[in-house]
CSV table of C-alpha atoms and ligand atoms in Angstrom, one decimal:
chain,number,residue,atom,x,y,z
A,1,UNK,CA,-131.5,0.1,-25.9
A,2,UNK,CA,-132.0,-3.0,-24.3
A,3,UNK,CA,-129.4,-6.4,-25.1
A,4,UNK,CA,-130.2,-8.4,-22.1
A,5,UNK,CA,-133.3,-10.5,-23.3
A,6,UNK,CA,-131.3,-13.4,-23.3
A,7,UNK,CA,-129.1,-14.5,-20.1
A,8,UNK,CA,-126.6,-17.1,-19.7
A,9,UNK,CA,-124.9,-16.0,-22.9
A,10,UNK,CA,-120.9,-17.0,-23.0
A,11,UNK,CA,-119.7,-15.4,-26.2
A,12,UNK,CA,-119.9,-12.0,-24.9
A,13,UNK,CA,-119.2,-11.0,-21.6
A,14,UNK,CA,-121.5,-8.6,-19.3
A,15,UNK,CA,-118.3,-6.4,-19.7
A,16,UNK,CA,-118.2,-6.6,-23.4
A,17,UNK,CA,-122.0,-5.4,-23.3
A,18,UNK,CA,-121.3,-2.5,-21.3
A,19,UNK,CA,-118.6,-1.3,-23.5
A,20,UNK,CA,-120.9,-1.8,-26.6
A,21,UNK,CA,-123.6,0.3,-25.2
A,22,UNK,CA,-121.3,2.7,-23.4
A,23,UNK,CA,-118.4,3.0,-26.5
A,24,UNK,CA,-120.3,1.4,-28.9
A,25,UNK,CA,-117.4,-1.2,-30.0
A,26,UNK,CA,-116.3,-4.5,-28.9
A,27,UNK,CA,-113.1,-6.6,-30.2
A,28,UNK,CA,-113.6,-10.5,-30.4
A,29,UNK,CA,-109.8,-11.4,-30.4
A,30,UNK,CA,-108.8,-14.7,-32.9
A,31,UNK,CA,-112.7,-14.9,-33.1
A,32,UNK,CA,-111.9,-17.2,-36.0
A,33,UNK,CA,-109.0,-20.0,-36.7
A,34,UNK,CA,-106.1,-19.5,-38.8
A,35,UNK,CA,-107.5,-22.2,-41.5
A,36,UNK,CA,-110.8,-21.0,-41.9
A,37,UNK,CA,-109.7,-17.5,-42.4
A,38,UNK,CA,-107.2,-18.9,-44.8
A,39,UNK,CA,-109.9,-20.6,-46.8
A,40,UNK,CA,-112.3,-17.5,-46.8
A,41,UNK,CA,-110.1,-15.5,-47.9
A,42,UNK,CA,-108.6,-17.9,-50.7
A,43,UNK,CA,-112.3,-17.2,-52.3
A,44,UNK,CA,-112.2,-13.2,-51.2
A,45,UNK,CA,-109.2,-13.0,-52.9
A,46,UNK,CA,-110.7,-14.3,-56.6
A,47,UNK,CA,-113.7,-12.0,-56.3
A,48,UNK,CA,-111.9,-8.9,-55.2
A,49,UNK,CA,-109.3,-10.0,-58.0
A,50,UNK,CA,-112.2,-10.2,-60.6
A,51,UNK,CA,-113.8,-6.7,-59.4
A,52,UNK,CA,-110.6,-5.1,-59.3
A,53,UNK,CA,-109.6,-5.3,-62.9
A,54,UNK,CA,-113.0,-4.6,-64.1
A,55,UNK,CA,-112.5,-1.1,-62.0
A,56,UNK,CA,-108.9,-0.7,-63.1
A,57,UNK,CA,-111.3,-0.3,-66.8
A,58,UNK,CA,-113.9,1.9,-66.3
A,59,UNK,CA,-111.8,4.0,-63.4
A,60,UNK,CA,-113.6,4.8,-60.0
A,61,UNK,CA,-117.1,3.8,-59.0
A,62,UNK,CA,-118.4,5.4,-55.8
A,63,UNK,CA,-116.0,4.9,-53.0
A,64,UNK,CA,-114.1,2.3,-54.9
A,65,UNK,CA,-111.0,3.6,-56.3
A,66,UNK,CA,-109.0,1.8,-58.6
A,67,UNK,CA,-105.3,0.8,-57.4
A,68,UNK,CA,-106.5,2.2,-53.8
A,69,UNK,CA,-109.6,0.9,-52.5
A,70,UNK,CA,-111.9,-1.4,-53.5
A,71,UNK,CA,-115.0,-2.3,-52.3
A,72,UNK,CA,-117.2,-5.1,-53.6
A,73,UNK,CA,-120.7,-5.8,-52.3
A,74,UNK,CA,-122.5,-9.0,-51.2
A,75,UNK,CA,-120.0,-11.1,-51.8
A,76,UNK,CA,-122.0,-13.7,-49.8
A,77,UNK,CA,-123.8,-14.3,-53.2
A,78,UNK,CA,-121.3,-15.2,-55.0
A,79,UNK,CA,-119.9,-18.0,-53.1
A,80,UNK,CA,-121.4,-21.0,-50.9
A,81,UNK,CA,-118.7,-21.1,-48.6
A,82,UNK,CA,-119.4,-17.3,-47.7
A,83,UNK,CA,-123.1,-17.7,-47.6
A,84,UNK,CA,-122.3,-20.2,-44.6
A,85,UNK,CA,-119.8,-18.4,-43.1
A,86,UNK,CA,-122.1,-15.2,-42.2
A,87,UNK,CA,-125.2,-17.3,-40.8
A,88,UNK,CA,-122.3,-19.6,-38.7
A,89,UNK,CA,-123.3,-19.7,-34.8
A,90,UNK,CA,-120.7,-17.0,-33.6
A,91,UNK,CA,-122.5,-14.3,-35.8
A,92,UNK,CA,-126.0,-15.5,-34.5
A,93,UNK,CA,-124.8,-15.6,-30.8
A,94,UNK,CA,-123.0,-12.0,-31.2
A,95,UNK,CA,-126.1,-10.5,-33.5
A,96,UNK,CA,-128.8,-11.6,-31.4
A,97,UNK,CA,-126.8,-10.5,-28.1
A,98,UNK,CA,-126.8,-7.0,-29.8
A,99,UNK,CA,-129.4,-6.8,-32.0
A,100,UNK,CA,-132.5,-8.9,-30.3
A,101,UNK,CA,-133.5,-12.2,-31.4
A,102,UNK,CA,-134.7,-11.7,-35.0
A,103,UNK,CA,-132.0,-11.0,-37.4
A,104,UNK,CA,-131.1,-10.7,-41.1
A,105,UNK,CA,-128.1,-10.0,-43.0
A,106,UNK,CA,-127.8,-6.3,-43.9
A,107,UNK,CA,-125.1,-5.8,-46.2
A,108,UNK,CA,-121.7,-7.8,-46.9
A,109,UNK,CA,-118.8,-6.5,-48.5
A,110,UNK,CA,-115.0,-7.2,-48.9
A,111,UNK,CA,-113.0,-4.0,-48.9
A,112,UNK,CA,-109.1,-4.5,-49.6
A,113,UNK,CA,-106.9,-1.4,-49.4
A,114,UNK,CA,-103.9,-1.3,-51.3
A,115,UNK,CA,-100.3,-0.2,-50.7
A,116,UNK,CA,-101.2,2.6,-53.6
A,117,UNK,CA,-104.1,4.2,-50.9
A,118,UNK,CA,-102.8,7.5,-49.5
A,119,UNK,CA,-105.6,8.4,-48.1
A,120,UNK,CA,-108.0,8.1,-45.4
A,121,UNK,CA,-111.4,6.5,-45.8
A,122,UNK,CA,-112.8,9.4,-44.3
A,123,UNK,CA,-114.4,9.4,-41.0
A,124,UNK,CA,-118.3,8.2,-41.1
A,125,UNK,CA,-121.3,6.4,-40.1
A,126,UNK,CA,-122.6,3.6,-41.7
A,127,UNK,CA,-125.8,4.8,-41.5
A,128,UNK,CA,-124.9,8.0,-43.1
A,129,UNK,CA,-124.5,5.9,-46.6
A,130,UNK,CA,-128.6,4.4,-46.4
A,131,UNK,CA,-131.7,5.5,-44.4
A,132,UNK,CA,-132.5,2.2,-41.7
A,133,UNK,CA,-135.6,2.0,-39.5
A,134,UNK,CA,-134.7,1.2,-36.7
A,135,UNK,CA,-131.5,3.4,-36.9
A,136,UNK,CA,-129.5,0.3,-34.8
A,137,UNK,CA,-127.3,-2.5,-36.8
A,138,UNK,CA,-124.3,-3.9,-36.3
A,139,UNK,CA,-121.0,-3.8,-38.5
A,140,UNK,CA,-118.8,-6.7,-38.1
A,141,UNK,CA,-114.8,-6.1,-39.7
A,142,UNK,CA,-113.0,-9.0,-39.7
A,143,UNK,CA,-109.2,-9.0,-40.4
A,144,UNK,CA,-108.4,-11.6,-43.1
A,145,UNK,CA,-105.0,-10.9,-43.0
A,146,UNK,CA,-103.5,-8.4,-40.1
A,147,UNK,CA,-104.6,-5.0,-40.0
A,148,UNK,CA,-101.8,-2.9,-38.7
A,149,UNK,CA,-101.5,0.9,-38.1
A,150,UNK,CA,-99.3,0.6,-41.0
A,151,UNK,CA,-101.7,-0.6,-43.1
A,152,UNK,CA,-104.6,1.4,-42.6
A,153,UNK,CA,-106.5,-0.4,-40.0
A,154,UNK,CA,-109.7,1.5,-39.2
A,155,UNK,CA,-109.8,4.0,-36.5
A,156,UNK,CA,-113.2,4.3,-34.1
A,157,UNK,CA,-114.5,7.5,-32.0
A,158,UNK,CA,-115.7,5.3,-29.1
A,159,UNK,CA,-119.1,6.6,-27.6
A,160,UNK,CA,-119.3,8.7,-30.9
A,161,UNK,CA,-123.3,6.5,-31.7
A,162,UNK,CA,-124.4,8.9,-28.5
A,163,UNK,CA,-124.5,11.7,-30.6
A,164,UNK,CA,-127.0,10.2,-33.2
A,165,UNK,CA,-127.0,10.4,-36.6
A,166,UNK,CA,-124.8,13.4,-37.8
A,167,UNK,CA,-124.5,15.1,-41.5
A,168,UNK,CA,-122.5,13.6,-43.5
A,169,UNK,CA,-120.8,15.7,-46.6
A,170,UNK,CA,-120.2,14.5,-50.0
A,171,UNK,CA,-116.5,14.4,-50.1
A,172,UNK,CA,-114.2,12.8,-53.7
A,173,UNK,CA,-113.8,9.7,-52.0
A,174,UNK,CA,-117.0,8.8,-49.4
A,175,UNK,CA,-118.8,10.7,-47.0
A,176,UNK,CA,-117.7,12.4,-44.4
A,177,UNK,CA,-119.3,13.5,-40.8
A,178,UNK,CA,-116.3,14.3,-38.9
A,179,UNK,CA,-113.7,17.2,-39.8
A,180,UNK,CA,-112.3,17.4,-36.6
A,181,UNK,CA,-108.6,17.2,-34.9
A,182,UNK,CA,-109.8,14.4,-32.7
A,183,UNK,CA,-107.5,11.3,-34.2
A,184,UNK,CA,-109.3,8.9,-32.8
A,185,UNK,CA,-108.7,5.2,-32.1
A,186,UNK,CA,-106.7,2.7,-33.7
A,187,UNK,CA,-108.3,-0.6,-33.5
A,188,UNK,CA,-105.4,-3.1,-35.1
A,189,UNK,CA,-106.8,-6.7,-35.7
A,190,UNK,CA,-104.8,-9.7,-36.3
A,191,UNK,CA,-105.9,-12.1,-38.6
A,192,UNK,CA,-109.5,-14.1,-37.6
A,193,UNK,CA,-110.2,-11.2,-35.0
A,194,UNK,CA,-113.1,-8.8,-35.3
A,195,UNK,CA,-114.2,-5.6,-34.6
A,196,UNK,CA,-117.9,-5.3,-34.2
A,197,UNK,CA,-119.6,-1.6,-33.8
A,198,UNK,CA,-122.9,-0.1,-33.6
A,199,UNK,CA,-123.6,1.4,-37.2
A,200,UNK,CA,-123.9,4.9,-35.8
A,201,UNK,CA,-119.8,4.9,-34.7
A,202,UNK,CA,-117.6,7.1,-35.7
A,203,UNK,CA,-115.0,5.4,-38.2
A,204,UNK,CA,-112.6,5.9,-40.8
A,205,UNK,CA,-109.5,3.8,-42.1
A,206,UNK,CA,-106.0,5.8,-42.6
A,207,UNK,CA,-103.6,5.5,-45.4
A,208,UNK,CA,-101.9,2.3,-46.9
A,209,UNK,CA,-98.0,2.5,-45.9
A,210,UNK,CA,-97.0,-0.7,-46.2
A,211,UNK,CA,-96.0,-2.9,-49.1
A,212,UNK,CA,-98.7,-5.1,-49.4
A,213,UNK,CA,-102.7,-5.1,-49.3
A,214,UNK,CA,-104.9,-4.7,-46.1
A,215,UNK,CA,-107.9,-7.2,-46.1
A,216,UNK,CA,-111.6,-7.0,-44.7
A,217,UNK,CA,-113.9,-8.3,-45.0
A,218,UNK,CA,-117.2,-6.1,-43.5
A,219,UNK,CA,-120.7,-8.2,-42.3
A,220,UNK,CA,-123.0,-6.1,-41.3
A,221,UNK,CA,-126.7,-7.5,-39.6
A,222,UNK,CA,-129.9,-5.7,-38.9
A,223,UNK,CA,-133.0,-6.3,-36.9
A,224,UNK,CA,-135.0,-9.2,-39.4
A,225,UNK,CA,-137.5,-6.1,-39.7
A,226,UNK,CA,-135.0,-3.7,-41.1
A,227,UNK,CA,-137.1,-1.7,-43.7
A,228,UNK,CA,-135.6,1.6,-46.0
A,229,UNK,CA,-135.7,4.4,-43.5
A,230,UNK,CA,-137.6,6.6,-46.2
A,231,UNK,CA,-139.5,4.1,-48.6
A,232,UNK,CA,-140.5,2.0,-46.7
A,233,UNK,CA,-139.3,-1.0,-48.0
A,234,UNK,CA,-138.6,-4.3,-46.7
A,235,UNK,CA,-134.6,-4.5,-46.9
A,236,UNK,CA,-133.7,-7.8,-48.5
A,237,UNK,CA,-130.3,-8.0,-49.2
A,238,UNK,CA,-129.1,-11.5,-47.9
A,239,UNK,CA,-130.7,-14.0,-45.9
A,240,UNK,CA,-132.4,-14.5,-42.0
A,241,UNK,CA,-129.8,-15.9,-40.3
A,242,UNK,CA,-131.7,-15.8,-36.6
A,243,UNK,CA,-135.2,-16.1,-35.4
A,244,UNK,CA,-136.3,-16.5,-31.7
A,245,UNK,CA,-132.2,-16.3,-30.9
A,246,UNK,CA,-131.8,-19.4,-32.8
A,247,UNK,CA,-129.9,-20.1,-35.7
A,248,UNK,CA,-132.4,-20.6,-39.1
B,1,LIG,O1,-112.2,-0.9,-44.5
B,1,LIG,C1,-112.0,0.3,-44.7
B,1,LIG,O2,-111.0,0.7,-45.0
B,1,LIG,C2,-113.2,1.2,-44.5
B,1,LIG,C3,-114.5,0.6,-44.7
B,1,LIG,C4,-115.6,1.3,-44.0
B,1,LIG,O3,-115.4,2.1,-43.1
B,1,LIG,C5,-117.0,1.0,-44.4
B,1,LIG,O4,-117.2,0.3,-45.4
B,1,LIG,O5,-117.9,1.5,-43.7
């Protein structure tokens, strides 16, 4: 893979791009303010609140568990505010760093993981949940509110998106490619900072010990070409947000 089209870039370092392609991770530190975070997550809060206690009626849908883990999906749709958040000019600078110049949203989803979770969000790749071609996209998870060893902050396998894509087995509560003793790596965020890793990375998130709810809020961006990796089909789930490196 090749992410040096573009030189002069300040947003991420050359040392940042080595890691990415070596480890497959980087960590953008406070990547956003205190106040916008606060204001994003104001609306997060209302639509996980919503989708919560529709789940807490009809009991567990997929990977969303009610009272544990919820996830709900594009999430950009249902507010303004978030549909200009995730085509602001940090996400087109880091995307089209990583990904080329031509990129789309892949898939947006908030997933808030309460003190109730006991269990791990079992270790994964995001590309194990939906065939992709090409293979490569990014995942963005962005702290709303700290995520803390204690809370269930995910864990990473650097270097693990070497290895390809692996088989993933249907497990109660997600898939799961990795049954390992290898604990991995914490990566703890404060709030505004972000994790962004290649979608073939070995991750997982670990139990819920604290008193109180662990926030994310997961972005994730594809070539603009993306298409389903058996189908065929154009993937269209949210909008262009680059073309030519520059913002649309
Ligand atoms: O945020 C979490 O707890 C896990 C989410 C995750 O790994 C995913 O959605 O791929």
């Amino acid at each position: 893979m090749s992410i040096s089209w573009r030189r002069g870039f300040t947003l991420i370092t050359a040392a940042q791009k080595k890691q990415y392609e070596q480890e497959g991770y980087i960590i953008f530190e406070n990547l956003f303010g205190a106040e916008e975070i606060d204001g994003l997550r104001t609306i997060v809060d209302e639509i996980d609140e919503e989708t919560e206690r529709k789940l807490k009626q009809i009991g567990q849908q997929g990977i969303s568990i009610p009272n544990q883990i919820n996830f709900t999906a594009h999430i950009h749709r249902k507010h303004p505010q978030i549909k200009q958040f995730i085509a602001q000019d940090k996400f087109v600078q880091i995307t089209t760093e990583l990904l080329g110049p031509d990129v789309k949203l892949y898939w947006d989803q908030s997933v808030y993981k309460r003190p109730e979770a006991d269990r791990d969000f079992p270790w994964h790749q995001d590309n194990g949940y939906a065939p992709i071609d090409p293979q490569h996209y990014l995942t963005c998870w962005l702290a709303l509110e700290d995520a803390t060893i204690e809370n269930g902050c995910i864990w990473i396998q650097p270097g693990s998106h070497h290895q390809g894509l692996v088989e993933h087995k249907k497990t109660d509560i997600g898939l799961q490619c990795y049954f390992g003793e290898d604990p991995g790596m914490p990566v703890p965020l404060t709030k505004g900072s972000m994790v962004a890793f290649h979608s073939l990375l070995f991750h997982r998130s670990t139990p819920n010990l604290s008193d109180s709810t662990r926030k994310g809020y997961i972005v994730q961006y594809s070539p603009e070409c993306a298409k389903h990796g058996v189908t065929g089909q154009y993937y269209d789930n949210g909008p262009v947000i680059a073309l030519g490196g520059k913002a649309v």
